[in-house]
CSV table of C-alpha atoms and ligand atoms in Angstrom, one decimal:
chain,number,residue,atom,x,y,z
A,1,MET,CA,-165.2,-20.2,76.5
A,2,SER,CA,-163.1,-22.1,74.1
A,3,LEU,CA,-160.3,-21.4,71.7
A,4,ALA,CA,-160.8,-21.0,68.0
A,5,LEU,CA,-158.1,-21.3,65.4
A,6,MET,CA,-158.0,-19.9,61.9
A,7,GLY,CA,-155.2,-21.1,59.5
A,8,GLY,CA,-154.3,-19.5,56.2
A,9,THR,CA,-151.7,-18.1,54.0
A,10,PHE,CA,-152.7,-14.5,54.8
A,11,ASP,CA,-150.9,-13.2,51.8
A,12,PRO,CA,-152.0,-10.6,52.8
A,13,VAL,CA,-154.5,-10.6,55.6
A,14,HIS,CA,-157.6,-8.6,54.7
A,15,VAL,CA,-161.0,-7.5,56.1
A,16,GLY,CA,-162.6,-10.8,54.9
A,17,HIS,CA,-160.4,-12.7,57.4
A,18,LEU,CA,-160.8,-10.2,60.1
A,19,ARG,CA,-164.6,-9.8,59.8
A,20,SER,CA,-165.1,-13.5,59.8
A,21,ALA,CA,-163.0,-13.9,62.9
A,22,GLU,CA,-165.1,-11.2,64.5
A,23,GLU,CA,-168.4,-12.8,63.6
A,24,VAL,CA,-167.2,-16.3,64.6
A,25,ALA,CA,-166.2,-14.8,68.0
A,26,SER,CA,-169.6,-13.4,68.5
A,27,LEU,CA,-171.5,-16.5,67.4
A,28,LEU,CA,-169.8,-18.6,70.1
A,29,ASP,CA,-168.4,-17.2,73.2
A,30,PHE,CA,-164.8,-17.8,72.2
A,31,ARG,CA,-162.1,-16.6,74.6
A,32,THR,CA,-159.6,-16.1,71.8
A,33,ILE,CA,-159.4,-16.4,68.0
A,34,ARG,CA,-155.9,-17.4,67.0
A,35,LEU,CA,-154.7,-16.8,63.5
A,36,ILE,CA,-152.0,-19.2,62.3
A,37,PRO,CA,-150.1,-18.3,59.1
A,38,SER,CA,-148.7,-21.3,57.3
A,39,TYR,CA,-145.0,-21.5,56.4
A,40,ILE,CA,-145.4,-23.5,53.2
A,41,PRO,CA,-149.0,-24.1,52.3
A,42,PRO,CA,-149.0,-27.7,50.9
A,43,HIS,CA,-151.8,-27.2,48.4
A,44,ARG,CA,-151.1,-24.0,46.6
A,45,ARG,CA,-148.4,-22.1,44.9
A,46,LEU,CA,-145.7,-20.7,47.1
A,47,PRO,CA,-146.5,-17.2,48.3
A,48,GLY,CA,-144.3,-14.4,46.8
A,49,THR,CA,-143.8,-12.9,50.2
A,50,SER,CA,-141.8,-14.4,53.0
A,51,ALA,CA,-143.4,-16.1,55.9
A,52,LEU,CA,-142.0,-13.4,58.2
A,53,GLN,CA,-143.6,-10.7,56.1
A,54,ARG,CA,-147.0,-12.4,56.2
A,55,LEU,CA,-146.6,-12.9,59.9
A,56,LYS,CA,-145.7,-9.2,60.4
A,57,MET,CA,-148.8,-8.1,58.4
A,58,LEU,CA,-151.0,-10.3,60.6
A,59,LYS,CA,-149.4,-8.8,63.8
A,60,LEU,CA,-150.1,-5.3,62.5
A,61,ALA,CA,-153.7,-6.2,61.6
A,62,ILE,CA,-154.7,-7.5,65.0
A,63,GLN,CA,-152.8,-5.1,67.2
A,64,ASP,CA,-155.9,-3.2,68.4
A,65,ASN,CA,-158.0,-6.3,69.1
A,66,ALA,CA,-157.4,-8.1,72.3
A,67,GLN,CA,-159.5,-11.1,71.3
A,68,LEU,CA,-157.3,-11.9,68.3
A,69,GLU,CA,-153.9,-13.5,68.6
A,70,VAL,CA,-151.3,-14.6,66.1
A,71,ASP,CA,-149.7,-18.0,66.6
A,72,ASP,CA,-146.3,-18.3,64.7
A,73,ARG,CA,-145.7,-22.0,65.3
A,74,GLU,CA,-146.0,-23.0,61.6
A,75,VAL,CA,-143.5,-20.4,60.7
A,76,ARG,CA,-141.1,-21.5,63.4
A,77,ARG,CA,-141.6,-25.2,62.5
A,78,GLU,CA,-140.7,-24.4,58.8
A,79,GLY,CA,-141.3,-27.0,56.1
A,80,ARG,CA,-144.8,-27.9,54.9
A,81,SER,CA,-147.5,-26.7,57.3
A,82,TYR,CA,-149.9,-29.5,58.1
A,83,SER,CA,-152.9,-28.4,60.0
A,84,VAL,CA,-153.2,-31.8,61.7
A,85,ASP,CA,-149.7,-31.3,63.3
A,86,THR,CA,-150.7,-27.9,64.5
A,87,LEU,CA,-154.0,-29.1,66.0
A,88,ALA,CA,-152.3,-32.1,67.7
A,89,GLU,CA,-149.7,-29.7,69.3
A,90,ILE,CA,-152.3,-27.2,70.5
A,91,ARG,CA,-154.5,-30.1,71.8
A,92,GLN,CA,-151.5,-31.3,73.8
A,93,GLU,CA,-150.9,-27.8,75.2
A,94,ILE,CA,-154.5,-27.2,76.3
A,95,GLY,CA,-155.2,-30.7,77.6
A,96,ASP,CA,-158.0,-33.1,76.7
A,97,VAL,CA,-161.0,-31.3,78.0
A,98,GLU,CA,-161.3,-27.8,76.6
A,99,PRO,CA,-163.3,-27.5,73.4
A,100,LEU,CA,-161.1,-26.4,70.4
A,101,CYS,CA,-162.5,-25.2,67.1
A,102,PHE,CA,-160.7,-25.0,63.8
A,103,VAL,CA,-162.4,-22.5,61.5
A,104,LEU,CA,-162.0,-22.6,57.7
A,105,GLY,CA,-163.7,-21.5,54.6
A,106,ILE,CA,-165.7,-23.8,52.4
A,107,ASP,CA,-163.2,-23.2,49.6
A,108,ALA,CA,-160.5,-24.8,51.7
A,109,PHE,CA,-162.7,-27.5,53.3
A,110,ARG,CA,-164.1,-29.0,50.0
A,111,LEU,CA,-160.5,-30.0,49.2
A,112,VAL,CA,-159.8,-31.4,52.7
A,113,GLU,CA,-159.4,-34.9,51.4
A,114,GLU,CA,-156.1,-33.8,49.9
A,115,TRP,CA,-154.8,-32.7,53.3
A,116,HIS,CA,-152.3,-34.8,55.3
A,117,ARG,CA,-154.1,-37.2,57.7
A,118,TRP,CA,-157.3,-35.2,57.2
A,119,ARG,CA,-159.5,-37.7,59.0
A,120,GLU,CA,-157.6,-37.1,62.2
A,121,LEU,CA,-158.4,-33.3,62.3
A,122,THR,CA,-161.6,-34.0,64.3
A,123,ASP,CA,-159.6,-36.1,66.8
A,124,TYR,CA,-158.2,-32.8,68.0
A,125,ALA,CA,-160.8,-30.1,67.2
A,126,HIS,CA,-164.3,-29.4,65.9
A,127,LEU,CA,-164.3,-28.1,62.3
A,128,ILE,CA,-166.3,-25.0,61.7
A,129,VAL,CA,-166.8,-24.5,58.0
A,130,MET,CA,-167.9,-21.0,56.9
A,131,SER,CA,-169.3,-19.6,53.7
A,132,ARG,CA,-167.2,-17.8,51.1
A,133,PRO,CA,-168.5,-14.8,49.1
A,134,GLU,CA,-167.8,-16.3,45.7
A,135,MET,CA,-169.6,-19.5,46.6
A,136,ASN,CA,-173.3,-18.5,46.8
A,137,GLU,CA,-175.0,-21.6,48.2
A,138,HIS,CA,-175.0,-22.6,51.8
A,139,PRO,CA,-171.6,-24.2,52.6
A,140,ARG,CA,-173.3,-27.5,53.3
A,141,ASP,CA,-174.7,-27.6,49.8
A,142,GLN,CA,-171.4,-27.4,48.0
A,143,ALA,CA,-170.6,-30.4,45.8
A,144,MET,CA,-168.3,-32.8,47.7
A,145,SER,CA,-167.2,-36.3,47.1
A,146,GLU,CA,-169.4,-39.2,48.3
A,147,GLU,CA,-166.7,-40.2,50.7
A,148,LEU,CA,-166.4,-36.8,52.3
A,149,ASN,CA,-170.2,-36.5,52.5
A,150,ALA,CA,-170.3,-39.8,54.4
A,151,TRP,CA,-167.6,-38.6,56.7
A,152,ILE,CA,-169.4,-35.4,57.4
A,153,GLU,CA,-172.8,-37.1,58.0
A,154,SER,CA,-171.3,-39.2,60.8
A,155,ARG,CA,-170.1,-36.1,62.7
A,156,GLU,CA,-172.2,-33.2,61.6
A,157,GLY,CA,-173.2,-31.0,64.5
A,158,GLU,CA,-174.8,-27.7,65.5
A,159,LEU,CA,-172.7,-24.8,66.4
A,160,GLN,CA,-174.3,-24.3,69.8
A,161,ASP,CA,-173.2,-27.8,70.8
A,162,VAL,CA,-169.5,-27.5,70.2
A,163,SER,CA,-168.8,-26.2,73.7
A,164,LEU,CA,-170.2,-29.4,75.1
A,165,THR,CA,-167.4,-31.7,73.8
A,166,PRO,CA,-163.7,-31.1,73.2
A,167,ALA,CA,-163.6,-32.1,69.5
A,168,GLY,CA,-165.2,-34.4,66.9
A,169,SER,CA,-167.9,-32.5,65.0
A,170,VAL,CA,-168.2,-30.6,61.7
A,171,CYS,CA,-170.5,-27.6,61.6
A,172,PHE,CA,-171.4,-25.3,58.7
A,173,ILE,CA,-172.2,-21.6,59.2
A,174,GLU,CA,-173.1,-18.7,57.1
A,175,LEU,CA,-171.4,-15.4,57.7
A,176,THR,CA,-171.7,-11.9,56.3
A,177,GLN,CA,-169.9,-12.2,53.0
A,178,LEU,CA,-167.2,-9.7,52.3
A,179,ALA,CA,-166.1,-10.3,48.7
A,180,VAL,CA,-162.4,-9.8,49.3
A,181,SER,CA,-159.6,-12.3,48.7
A,182,SER,CA,-155.9,-12.1,49.0
A,183,THR,CA,-155.6,-12.9,45.3
A,184,SER,CA,-157.8,-9.8,44.4
A,185,ILE,CA,-155.7,-7.6,46.6
A,186,ARG,CA,-152.4,-8.8,45.1
A,187,GLU,CA,-153.8,-8.1,41.6
A,188,MET,CA,-154.9,-4.6,42.6
A,189,VAL,CA,-151.5,-3.8,44.1
A,190,LEU,CA,-149.9,-5.0,40.9
A,191,ALA,CA,-152.3,-2.9,38.8
A,192,ARG,CA,-151.6,0.1,41.0
A,193,GLN,CA,-155.3,0.3,42.0
A,194,SER,CA,-156.4,1.5,45.4
A,195,THR,CA,-156.8,-1.2,48.1
A,196,ARG,CA,-158.1,1.3,50.7
A,197,TYR,CA,-160.7,-0.2,53.1
A,198,LEU,CA,-160.0,-3.7,52.0
A,199,LEU,CA,-157.3,-4.2,54.6
A,200,PRO,CA,-156.1,-2.4,57.6
A,201,GLU,CA,-154.1,0.8,56.9
A,202,SER,CA,-151.1,-0.5,58.9
A,203,VAL,CA,-151.0,-3.5,56.5
A,204,ARG,CA,-151.4,-1.3,53.4
A,205,ASN,CA,-148.5,0.8,54.6
A,206,PHE,CA,-146.3,-2.2,55.2
A,207,ILE,CA,-147.1,-3.5,51.6
A,208,ASP,CA,-146.3,-0.1,50.3
A,209,GLU,CA,-143.1,0.4,52.2
A,210,ASN,CA,-141.7,-3.0,51.3
A,211,GLY,CA,-142.8,-2.9,47.7
A,212,LEU,CA,-144.8,-6.2,48.1
A,213,TYR,CA,-146.8,-7.7,45.2
A,214,ARG,CA,-145.3,-5.4,42.6
B,1,LIG,P1,-156.1,-16.4,48.2
B,1,LIG,O1,-156.9,-15.4,47.5
B,1,LIG,O2,-154.6,-16.1,48.1
B,1,LIG,O3,-156.4,-17.8,48.0
B,1,LIG,P2,-157.6,-16.0,50.6
B,1,LIG,O4,-158.2,-14.6,50.6
B,1,LIG,O5,-158.5,-17.2,50.3
B,1,LIG,O6,-156.3,-16.1,49.8
B,1,LIG,P3,-156.3,-17.5,52.8
B,1,LIG,O7,-155.2,-16.9,53.6
B,1,LIG,O8,-156.0,-18.5,51.9
B,1,LIG,O9,-157.0,-16.2,52.1
B,1,LIG,O10,-157.5,-17.9,53.7
B,1,LIG,C1,-157.5,-18.3,55.1
B,1,LIG,C2,-158.8,-18.7,55.5
B,1,LIG,O11,-159.7,-17.5,55.5
B,1,LIG,C3,-159.5,-19.7,54.6
B,1,LIG,O12,-160.2,-20.6,55.5
B,1,LIG,C4,-160.4,-18.9,53.8
B,1,LIG,O13,-161.6,-19.7,53.4
B,1,LIG,C5,-160.9,-17.8,54.7
B,1,LIG,N1,-161.2,-16.5,54.0
B,1,LIG,C6,-160.5,-15.8,53.2
B,1,LIG,N2,-161.2,-14.8,52.7
B,1,LIG,C7,-162.4,-14.8,53.3
B,1,LIG,C8,-163.5,-13.9,53.2
B,1,LIG,N3,-163.6,-12.8,52.4
B,1,LIG,N4,-164.6,-14.2,53.9
B,1,LIG,C9,-164.6,-15.3,54.7
B,1,LIG,N5,-163.5,-16.1,54.9
B,1,LIG,C10,-162.4,-15.9,54.1
């Protein structure tokens, strides 16, 4: 029963995020899936919404699900949000023994070499890399640099084994692919198209009431 973390901008959170959290939870017997919104994502344009608005939407999205939790440490820390800092902090809080998994989409992982101190990520957690709808192949078959491939080869593991060690491996998994992205939702809001069933009603209402993405 270990802890899984999912980082992201969540601008806004949508059913793609929630469904993948649900499936990851059922694949492994995770006690909690913790969603961690970034304050300033280092490798993308600044979100048009505030960190507090993105945090609020996440809280609304998970309120009926006891297995999901929101962790606001990156928002409280402010500045650029580096996953390695977050993983190091959480590792310190849970101690050296408990397995910890950091779940991310292949779209994010294939750029991991641009991340701050990326090689240290596996000192603190296992990396679980999931498929993304717009990327058809198995996530392990995506083009990656030679250096990243070599790094993966030395630590690639099977999902069922991540509960045996606290950290250190990289696993690739395929999930049901819901073709939803925050980008497409922002574009639909801007174009005044319906976003119903793509994100929780509570989040849709919040976007509407606060005039977000207009
Ligand atoms: P944007 O369109 O603004 O880039 P996004 O929809 O990719 O946003 P993020 O908040 O950047 O959402 O994603 C957080 C994490 O969730 C990433 O690891 C991403 O790969 C994953 N993710 C996002 N959408 C989906 C989806 N539809 N299915 C599975 N995973 C997803």
